[in-house]
Every structure is written in structure tokens, then in C-alpha cells.
């Protein structure tokens, strides 16, 4: 077994544990459900990466890659939806009009990616498992996910960290921003940009999402609550 397989194995288990912990804390809270869904997607994505690297037949690998889109394509819509909940924008036009459209766009993209080779054109063996050649629509599938996560960071930065916020919340804010920005950069680099340039490296996008769970755990330990967990943990004061 290649040591790389330990990375998606660990991240799948860790993401599932964090998501379950958040959901069982308060399953009624919409923010908790959204955050748990994000970690559920991360766990599924890591599991599919583990399965993909373990397969031997190219056809099955291609199918596993296509099915992995169920894990990463909804992340942009889920992140934006979550942060609109966190900052109290539950009745804004962005929440009422755009979020349902984003979920519909993700669903259509997933269906096209699974049913056609337009997302993943071909696969080939590597030392750690399998690499892929992006299909003609891969960039169009990935760009909305990355863009909506980036917009979520903008929402987080503008609305969660006012100048008069307590220093503890500002410190948490920087930690939360970094915990989301790092996976965005890592996933964009290893899972999208480099493959589109014909450079194949181990894909670390799903594993990097565990950083968010680590940030939540550290904030809860250090401050007694986390800015990223809504509801009972008192996210912000505006």
C-alpha cells in the first residue's frame, strides 16, 4: 500500500467524526446542518479518493472520479449558504434567490460530470495511484465551486470582523479565514490547476478540509467556542 493512501483514509474518518459531532450537538440548527454537510462532503470526497487510488481498472477509476464530484461540487454553495446564515443574512435576496440557483447549478454539473467524460477525460497510472486528464468542461465545473468559497471568505471578512470586535473574536477570525483559505488554495492547486497544466501530483483537496475541523477544535479549546460553529456557540454580535 502506498503511504499516500493513509492521507485520504485519515481525512475521511476525521471529517466524518467532526461532521457527526457538530450535527449531534444541535441537529435543528440550520447552520449546524450546513457545516455538518460540508464535512460530510469532505469525508465522501476523501473516501472516493481512497477508493480511486486502490482500484486497478481504468474504467472503474474513471467512474470513481466522476462520482467524487458529489463530494466537491456542492461545497461552494454550501459554504456561501453557511456564511450567510452565520452573519444573519437569512432573508436577503442573496439567500432567497441565489442560493437555490447555486444548489441547482451544482446538481446539474454533477449529473453532467457523472454521465459524460466532459469533466474527467481519461486516467493514467502514477506512483501513488491515478492521475487524470481534465475534460473540456472541467474548469467550468470547478470554477463556480472555488469562486463561491472565495465569496464566502469575503462575506466572512466584511461582516464577522468589525473594527470594534473583541480581540478574541478578531484572533479567531484570522484563524477561521486561514482555515478556509488554505484548503481553497491547496485544492485549487493539486486538484485543478496542476492537472489542467498536465502536472500530476497527489490530490490533497479533500484532506486539506480537515484543517477547518482543526481550527474549530482549537478555537473551542482556547476560547470556549468557535466562530465557525453557529447557534449555541455564539458566533458573532452585530
PDB file of C-alpha atoms in Angstrom:
ATOM      1  CA  UNK A   1       0.000   0.000   0.000  1.00  0.00           C
ATOM      2  CA  UNK A   2       1.354   3.407  -0.963  1.00  0.00           C
ATOM      3  CA  UNK A   3       1.735   5.763   2.036  1.00  0.00           C
ATOM      4  CA  UNK A   4      -0.417   8.324   0.197  1.00  0.00           C
ATOM      5  CA  UNK A   5      -3.481   6.168   0.892  1.00  0.00           C
ATOM      6  CA  UNK A   6      -3.164   6.997   4.585  1.00  0.00           C
ATOM      7  CA  UNK A   7      -3.974  10.642   3.836  1.00  0.00           C
ATOM      8  CA  UNK A   8      -7.472  10.157   2.366  1.00  0.00           C
ATOM      9  CA  UNK A   9      -8.123   7.377   4.891  1.00  0.00           C
ATOM     10  CA  UNK A  10      -7.351   9.682   7.824  1.00  0.00           C
ATOM     11  CA  UNK A  11      -9.200  12.666   6.343  1.00  0.00           C
ATOM     12  CA  UNK A  12     -12.322  10.592   5.564  1.00  0.00           C
ATOM     13  CA  UNK A  13     -12.502   9.363   9.163  1.00  0.00           C
ATOM     14  CA  UNK A  14     -11.649  12.738  10.692  1.00  0.00           C
ATOM     15  CA  UNK A  15     -14.178  14.670   8.579  1.00  0.00           C
ATOM     16  CA  UNK A  16     -16.901  12.138   9.363  1.00  0.00           C
ATOM     17  CA  UNK A  17     -16.192  12.422  13.094  1.00  0.00           C
ATOM     18  CA  UNK A  18     -16.238  16.231  13.063  1.00  0.00           C
ATOM     19  CA  UNK A  19     -19.425  16.387  10.995  1.00  0.00           C
ATOM     20  CA  UNK A  20     -21.188  13.876  13.224  1.00  0.00           C
ATOM     21  CA  UNK A  21     -20.098  15.744  16.357  1.00  0.00           C
ATOM     22  CA  UNK A  22     -21.438  19.045  15.029  1.00  0.00           C
ATOM     23  CA  UNK A  23     -24.723  17.531  13.868  1.00  0.00           C
ATOM     24  CA  UNK A  24     -25.419  15.707  17.128  1.00  0.00           C
ATOM     25  CA  UNK A  25     -24.764  18.907  19.086  1.00  0.00           C
ATOM     26  CA  UNK A  26     -27.835  20.563  17.597  1.00  0.00           C
ATOM     27  CA  UNK A  27     -29.415  18.955  14.547  1.00  0.00           C
ATOM     28  CA  UNK A  28     -32.222  21.539  14.479  1.00  0.00           C
ATOM     29  CA  UNK A  29     -29.873  24.475  13.897  1.00  0.00           C
ATOM     30  CA  UNK A  30     -29.570  25.109  10.152  1.00  0.00           C
ATOM     31  CA  UNK A  31     -26.016  26.343  10.476  1.00  0.00           C
ATOM     32  CA  UNK A  32     -25.014  23.128  12.211  1.00  0.00           C
ATOM     33  CA  UNK A  33     -26.646  21.088   9.461  1.00  0.00           C
ATOM     34  CA  UNK A  34     -24.826  23.058   6.769  1.00  0.00           C
ATOM     35  CA  UNK A  35     -21.447  22.724   8.471  1.00  0.00           C
ATOM     36  CA  UNK A  36     -22.071  19.008   9.039  1.00  0.00           C
ATOM     37  CA  UNK A  37     -22.970  18.685   5.346  1.00  0.00           C
ATOM     38  CA  UNK A  38     -19.656  20.325   4.395  1.00  0.00           C
ATOM     39  CA  UNK A  39     -17.728  17.800   6.469  1.00  0.00           C
ATOM     40  CA  UNK A  40     -19.922  15.017   5.098  1.00  0.00           C
ATOM     41  CA  UNK A  41     -18.971  16.069   1.569  1.00  0.00           C
ATOM     42  CA  UNK A  42     -15.309  16.212   2.603  1.00  0.00           C
ATOM     43  CA  UNK A  43     -15.499  12.708   4.091  1.00  0.00           C
ATOM     44  CA  UNK A  44     -17.195  11.315   0.971  1.00  0.00           C
ATOM     45  CA  UNK A  45     -14.672  13.064  -1.283  1.00  0.00           C
ATOM     46  CA  UNK A  46     -11.762  11.590   0.693  1.00  0.00           C
ATOM     47  CA  UNK A  47     -13.364   8.147   0.635  1.00  0.00           C
ATOM     48  CA  UNK A  48     -13.702   8.273  -3.142  1.00  0.00           C
ATOM     49  CA  UNK A  49     -10.068   9.374  -3.447  1.00  0.00           C
ATOM     50  CA  UNK A  50      -9.084   6.377  -1.314  1.00  0.00           C
ATOM     51  CA  UNK A  51     -11.168   4.047  -3.481  1.00  0.00           C
ATOM     52  CA  UNK A  52      -9.817   5.604  -6.675  1.00  0.00           C
ATOM     53  CA  UNK A  53      -6.201   5.112  -5.618  1.00  0.00           C
ATOM     54  CA  UNK A  54      -6.932   1.483  -4.655  1.00  0.00           C
ATOM     55  CA  UNK A  55      -8.527   0.433  -7.961  1.00  0.00           C
ATOM     56  CA  UNK A  56      -6.704  -1.305 -10.780  1.00  0.00           C
ATOM     57  CA  UNK A  57      -9.038  -0.963 -13.774  1.00  0.00           C
ATOM     58  CA  UNK A  58      -9.031   2.420 -15.590  1.00  0.00           C
ATOM     59  CA  UNK A  59     -12.769   2.260 -16.338  1.00  0.00           C
ATOM     60  CA  UNK A  60     -13.616   1.868 -12.663  1.00  0.00           C
ATOM     61  CA  UNK A  61     -11.184   4.624 -11.748  1.00  0.00           C
ATOM     62  CA  UNK A  62     -12.884   6.968 -14.210  1.00  0.00           C
ATOM     63  CA  UNK A  63     -16.273   6.176 -12.675  1.00  0.00           C
ATOM     64  CA  UNK A  64     -14.945   6.751  -9.164  1.00  0.00           C
ATOM     65  CA  UNK A  65     -13.541  10.123 -10.210  1.00  0.00           C
ATOM     66  CA  UNK A  66     -16.870  11.128 -11.721  1.00  0.00           C
ATOM     67  CA  UNK A  67     -18.740  10.023  -8.598  1.00  0.00           C
ATOM     68  CA  UNK A  68     -16.346  12.061  -6.448  1.00  0.00           C
ATOM     69  CA  UNK A  69     -17.970  15.181  -7.901  1.00  0.00           C
ATOM     70  CA  UNK A  70     -20.863  14.545  -5.497  1.00  0.00           C
ATOM     71  CA  UNK A  71     -18.424  15.430  -2.731  1.00  0.00           C
ATOM     72  CA  UNK A  72     -16.724  18.563  -4.045  1.00  0.00           C
ATOM     73  CA  UNK A  73     -19.146  20.289  -6.409  1.00  0.00           C
ATOM     74  CA  UNK A  74     -21.699  21.290  -3.714  1.00  0.00           C
ATOM     75  CA  UNK A  75     -19.035  22.795  -1.439  1.00  0.00           C
ATOM     76  CA  UNK A  76     -19.191  26.286  -2.927  1.00  0.00           C
ATOM     77  CA  UNK A  77     -22.966  26.569  -2.495  1.00  0.00           C
ATOM     78  CA  UNK A  78     -22.808  25.028   0.993  1.00  0.00           C
ATOM     79  CA  UNK A  79     -20.071  27.421   2.139  1.00  0.00           C
ATOM     80  CA  UNK A  80     -21.858  30.509   0.868  1.00  0.00           C
ATOM     81  CA  UNK A  81     -25.156  29.323   2.378  1.00  0.00           C
ATOM     82  CA  UNK A  82     -23.422  28.676   5.711  1.00  0.00           C
ATOM     83  CA  UNK A  83     -21.776  32.071   5.946  1.00  0.00           C
ATOM     84  CA  UNK A  84     -24.963  33.874   5.008  1.00  0.00           C
ATOM     85  CA  UNK A  85     -26.535  32.035   7.943  1.00  0.00           C
ATOM     86  CA  UNK A  86     -23.645  32.954  10.216  1.00  0.00           C
ATOM     87  CA  UNK A  87     -23.896  36.676   9.525  1.00  0.00           C
ATOM     88  CA  UNK A  88     -27.693  36.722   9.782  1.00  0.00           C
ATOM     89  CA  UNK A  89     -28.455  37.227   6.078  1.00  0.00           C
ATOM     90  CA  UNK A  90     -31.276  34.677   6.190  1.00  0.00           C
ATOM     91  CA  UNK A  91     -33.824  36.880   4.438  1.00  0.00           C
ATOM     92  CA  UNK A  92     -31.596  38.742   1.964  1.00  0.00           C
ATOM     93  CA  UNK A  93     -32.089  38.486  -1.785  1.00  0.00           C
ATOM     94  CA  UNK A  94     -28.768  36.664  -1.998  1.00  0.00           C
ATOM     95  CA  UNK A  95     -30.040  33.989   0.368  1.00  0.00           C
ATOM     96  CA  UNK A  96     -33.532  33.741  -1.135  1.00  0.00           C
ATOM     97  CA  UNK A  97     -32.706  33.991  -4.830  1.00  0.00           C
ATOM     98  CA  UNK A  98     -29.084  32.985  -5.404  1.00  0.00           C
ATOM     99  CA  UNK A  99     -28.527  30.081  -3.007  1.00  0.00           C
ATOM    100  CA  UNK A 100     -31.258  27.847  -4.556  1.00  0.00           C
ATOM    101  CA  UNK A 101     -29.813  28.600  -8.004  1.00  0.00           C
ATOM    102  CA  UNK A 102     -26.338  27.621  -6.811  1.00  0.00           C
ATOM    103  CA  UNK A 103     -27.609  24.284  -5.500  1.00  0.00           C
ATOM    104  CA  UNK A 104     -29.413  23.666  -8.787  1.00  0.00           C
ATOM    105  CA  UNK A 105     -26.248  24.543 -10.737  1.00  0.00           C
ATOM    106  CA  UNK A 106     -24.235  22.107  -8.613  1.00  0.00           C
ATOM    107  CA  UNK A 107     -26.810  19.351  -9.164  1.00  0.00           C
ATOM    108  CA  UNK A 108     -26.785  19.852 -12.949  1.00  0.00           C
ATOM    109  CA  UNK A 109     -22.973  19.943 -13.018  1.00  0.00           C
ATOM    110  CA  UNK A 110     -22.778  16.711 -11.013  1.00  0.00           C
ATOM    111  CA  UNK A 111     -25.208  14.986 -13.362  1.00  0.00           C
ATOM    112  CA  UNK A 112     -23.230  16.062 -16.442  1.00  0.00           C
ATOM    113  CA  UNK A 113     -19.910  15.122 -14.855  1.00  0.00           C
ATOM    114  CA  UNK A 114     -21.120  11.629 -13.928  1.00  0.00           C
ATOM    115  CA  UNK A 115     -22.905  10.936 -17.212  1.00  0.00           C
ATOM    116  CA  UNK A 116     -20.217  12.214 -19.591  1.00  0.00           C
ATOM    117  CA  UNK A 117     -16.411  12.341 -19.903  1.00  0.00           C
ATOM    118  CA  UNK A 118     -16.544  16.148 -20.093  1.00  0.00           C
ATOM    119  CA  UNK A 119     -15.219  16.539 -16.549  1.00  0.00           C
ATOM    120  CA  UNK A 120     -12.619  13.758 -16.463  1.00  0.00           C
ATOM    121  CA  UNK A 121     -11.452  12.794 -19.936  1.00  0.00           C
ATOM    122  CA  UNK A 122      -9.026   9.986 -19.127  1.00  0.00           C
ATOM    123  CA  UNK A 123      -6.954   8.450 -16.327  1.00  0.00           C
ATOM    124  CA  UNK A 124      -3.438   7.082 -16.139  1.00  0.00           C
ATOM    125  CA  UNK A 125      -1.270   5.309 -13.600  1.00  0.00           C
ATOM    126  CA  UNK A 126       1.029   7.228 -11.247  1.00  0.00           C
ATOM    127  CA  UNK A 127       3.358   6.138  -8.469  1.00  0.00           C
ATOM    128  CA  UNK A 128       0.744   6.923  -5.797  1.00  0.00           C
ATOM    129  CA  UNK A 129      -2.372   5.750  -7.647  1.00  0.00           C
ATOM    130  CA  UNK A 130      -4.021   7.518 -10.564  1.00  0.00           C
ATOM    131  CA  UNK A 131      -3.873  10.869 -12.294  1.00  0.00           C
ATOM    132  CA  UNK A 132      -6.434  12.302 -14.664  1.00  0.00           C
ATOM    133  CA  UNK A 133      -6.674  14.434 -17.748  1.00  0.00           C
ATOM    134  CA  UNK A 134      -9.385  17.089 -17.281  1.00  0.00           C
ATOM    135  CA  UNK A 135     -12.233  17.088 -19.775  1.00  0.00           C
ATOM    136  CA  UNK A 136     -13.370  20.118 -21.777  1.00  0.00           C
ATOM    137  CA  UNK A 137     -15.811  21.269 -19.073  1.00  0.00           C
ATOM    138  CA  UNK A 138     -13.658  20.572 -16.015  1.00  0.00           C
ATOM    139  CA  UNK A 139     -12.712  24.211 -15.500  1.00  0.00           C
ATOM    140  CA  UNK A 140     -16.376  25.219 -15.765  1.00  0.00           C
ATOM    141  CA  UNK A 141     -17.268  22.628 -13.139  1.00  0.00           C
ATOM    142  CA  UNK A 142     -14.525  23.651 -10.729  1.00  0.00           C
ATOM    143  CA  UNK A 143     -14.564  27.442 -11.164  1.00  0.00           C
ATOM    144  CA  UNK A 144     -18.007  28.020  -9.544  1.00  0.00           C
ATOM    145  CA  UNK A 145     -17.044  25.910  -6.528  1.00  0.00           C
ATOM    146  CA  UNK A 146     -13.831  27.863  -5.950  1.00  0.00           C
ATOM    147  CA  UNK A 147     -15.497  31.196  -6.698  1.00  0.00           C
ATOM    148  CA  UNK A 148     -18.356  30.662  -4.223  1.00  0.00           C
ATOM    149  CA  UNK A 149     -15.904  29.627  -1.494  1.00  0.00           C
ATOM    150  CA  UNK A 150     -13.936  32.807  -2.221  1.00  0.00           C
ATOM    151  CA  UNK A 151     -17.136  34.859  -1.998  1.00  0.00           C
ATOM    152  CA  UNK A 152     -17.826  33.151   1.331  1.00  0.00           C
ATOM    153  CA  UNK A 153     -14.454  34.388   2.584  1.00  0.00           C
ATOM    154  CA  UNK A 154     -15.430  37.890   1.510  1.00  0.00           C
ATOM    155  CA  UNK A 155     -18.685  37.641   3.442  1.00  0.00           C
ATOM    156  CA  UNK A 156     -16.770  36.345   6.447  1.00  0.00           C
ATOM    157  CA  UNK A 157     -14.186  39.115   6.330  1.00  0.00           C
ATOM    158  CA  UNK A 158     -16.611  42.011   5.881  1.00  0.00           C
ATOM    159  CA  UNK A 159     -19.334  41.007   8.313  1.00  0.00           C
ATOM    160  CA  UNK A 160     -17.755  38.890  11.045  1.00  0.00           C
ATOM    161  CA  UNK A 161     -14.784  41.087  11.937  1.00  0.00           C
ATOM    162  CA  UNK A 162     -15.929  44.672  12.589  1.00  0.00           C
ATOM    163  CA  UNK A 163     -13.278  47.077  13.855  1.00  0.00           C
ATOM    164  CA  UNK A 164     -14.799  47.152  17.339  1.00  0.00           C
ATOM    165  CA  UNK A 165     -14.953  43.341  17.686  1.00  0.00           C
ATOM    166  CA  UNK A 166     -13.338  41.853  20.816  1.00  0.00           C
ATOM    167  CA  UNK A 167      -9.716  40.881  20.338  1.00  0.00           C
ATOM    168  CA  UNK A 168     -10.538  37.206  20.939  1.00  0.00           C
ATOM    169  CA  UNK A 169     -13.049  37.245  18.079  1.00  0.00           C
ATOM    170  CA  UNK A 170     -10.583  39.023  15.809  1.00  0.00           C
ATOM    171  CA  UNK A 171      -7.931  36.393  16.565  1.00  0.00           C
ATOM    172  CA  UNK A 172     -10.469  33.666  15.862  1.00  0.00           C
ATOM    173  CA  UNK A 173     -11.436  35.500  12.705  1.00  0.00           C
ATOM    174  CA  UNK A 174      -7.897  35.360  11.343  1.00  0.00           C
ATOM    175  CA  UNK A 175      -7.705  31.666  12.246  1.00  0.00           C
ATOM    176  CA  UNK A 176     -11.060  30.908  10.589  1.00  0.00           C
ATOM    177  CA  UNK A 177     -10.130  32.868   7.474  1.00  0.00           C
ATOM    178  CA  UNK A 178      -6.845  30.983   7.158  1.00  0.00           C
ATOM    179  CA  UNK A 179      -8.500  27.623   7.866  1.00  0.00           C
ATOM    180  CA  UNK A 180     -10.776  28.151   4.865  1.00  0.00           C
ATOM    181  CA  UNK A 181      -8.328  29.949   2.573  1.00  0.00           C
ATOM    182  CA  UNK A 182      -5.645  27.250   2.883  1.00  0.00           C
ATOM    183  CA  UNK A 183      -7.903  24.383   1.662  1.00  0.00           C
ATOM    184  CA  UNK A 184      -9.113  26.628  -1.167  1.00  0.00           C
ATOM    185  CA  UNK A 185      -5.530  27.231  -2.315  1.00  0.00           C
ATOM    186  CA  UNK A 186      -4.443  23.614  -1.802  1.00  0.00           C
ATOM    187  CA  UNK A 187      -7.472  22.124  -3.576  1.00  0.00           C
ATOM    188  CA  UNK A 188      -7.250  24.601  -6.439  1.00  0.00           C
ATOM    189  CA  UNK A 189      -3.562  23.793  -6.902  1.00  0.00           C
ATOM    190  CA  UNK A 190      -3.403  19.990  -6.550  1.00  0.00           C
ATOM    191  CA  UNK A 191      -6.887  19.073  -7.808  1.00  0.00           C
ATOM    192  CA  UNK A 192      -7.449  21.609 -10.576  1.00  0.00           C
ATOM    193  CA  UNK A 193      -4.698  23.964 -11.737  1.00  0.00           C
ATOM    194  CA  UNK A 194      -1.810  21.486 -11.910  1.00  0.00           C
ATOM    195  CA  UNK A 195      -3.851  18.724 -13.633  1.00  0.00           C
ATOM    196  CA  UNK A 196      -5.084  21.280 -16.175  1.00  0.00           C
ATOM    197  CA  UNK A 197      -1.426  22.134 -16.837  1.00  0.00           C
ATOM    198  CA  UNK A 198      -0.580  18.457 -17.318  1.00  0.00           C
ATOM    199  CA  UNK A 199       1.288  18.238 -13.999  1.00  0.00           C
ATOM    200  CA  UNK A 200       0.147  15.333 -11.848  1.00  0.00           C
ATOM    201  CA  UNK A 201       0.665  15.351  -8.083  1.00  0.00           C
ATOM    202  CA  UNK A 202      -1.195  13.648  -5.228  1.00  0.00           C
ATOM    203  CA  UNK A 203      -4.568  15.317  -4.807  1.00  0.00           C
ATOM    204  CA  UNK A 204      -4.841  16.910  -1.363  1.00  0.00           C
ATOM    205  CA  UNK A 205      -8.021  18.971  -1.696  1.00  0.00           C
ATOM    206  CA  UNK A 206     -10.280  16.769   0.401  1.00  0.00           C
ATOM    207  CA  UNK A 207      -7.608  16.152   3.040  1.00  0.00           C
ATOM    208  CA  UNK A 208      -6.948  19.883   3.427  1.00  0.00           C
ATOM    209  CA  UNK A 209     -10.543  20.423   4.564  1.00  0.00           C
ATOM    210  CA  UNK A 210      -9.614  18.727   7.841  1.00  0.00           C
ATOM    211  CA  UNK A 211      -7.799  21.990   8.667  1.00  0.00           C
ATOM    212  CA  UNK A 212     -11.225  23.568   9.220  1.00  0.00           C
ATOM    213  CA  UNK A 213     -12.055  20.900  11.783  1.00  0.00           C
ATOM    214  CA  UNK A 214      -8.736  21.549  13.488  1.00  0.00           C
ATOM    215  CA  UNK A 215      -9.463  25.280  13.635  1.00  0.00           C
ATOM    216  CA  UNK A 216     -12.868  24.612  15.204  1.00  0.00           C
ATOM    217  CA  UNK A 217     -11.343  22.280  17.800  1.00  0.00           C
ATOM    218  CA  UNK A 218      -8.532  24.726  18.662  1.00  0.00           C
ATOM    219  CA  UNK A 219     -10.908  27.685  18.991  1.00  0.00           C
ATOM    220  CA  UNK A 220     -13.252  25.691  21.208  1.00  0.00           C
ATOM    221  CA  UNK A 221     -10.296  24.660  23.387  1.00  0.00           C
ATOM    222  CA  UNK A 222      -8.698  28.117  23.506  1.00  0.00           C
ATOM    223  CA  UNK A 223     -11.753  30.381  23.700  1.00  0.00           C
ATOM    224  CA  UNK A 224     -14.573  28.055  24.728  1.00  0.00           C
ATOM    225  CA  UNK A 225     -16.425  28.479  21.420  1.00  0.00           C
ATOM    226  CA  UNK A 226     -15.755  28.741  17.692  1.00  0.00           C
ATOM    227  CA  UNK A 227     -16.745  31.442  15.241  1.00  0.00           C
ATOM    228  CA  UNK A 228     -17.339  28.761  12.627  1.00  0.00           C
ATOM    229  CA  UNK A 229     -19.932  26.868  14.635  1.00  0.00           C
ATOM    230  CA  UNK A 230     -23.238  28.758  14.705  1.00  0.00           C
ATOM    231  CA  UNK A 231     -26.116  28.796  17.139  1.00  0.00           C
ATOM    232  CA  UNK A 232     -25.374  27.801  20.705  1.00  0.00           C
ATOM    233  CA  UNK A 233     -21.703  28.735  20.419  1.00  0.00           C
ATOM    234  CA  UNK A 234     -22.493  32.409  19.876  1.00  0.00           C
ATOM    235  CA  UNK A 235     -20.919  33.169  16.527  1.00  0.00           C
ATOM    236  CA  UNK A 236     -20.902  36.966  16.373  1.00  0.00           C
ATOM    237  CA  UNK A 237     -22.504  40.032  17.854  1.00  0.00           C
ATOM    238  CA  UNK A 238     -23.837  42.522  15.293  1.00  0.00           C
TER     239      UNK A 238
END
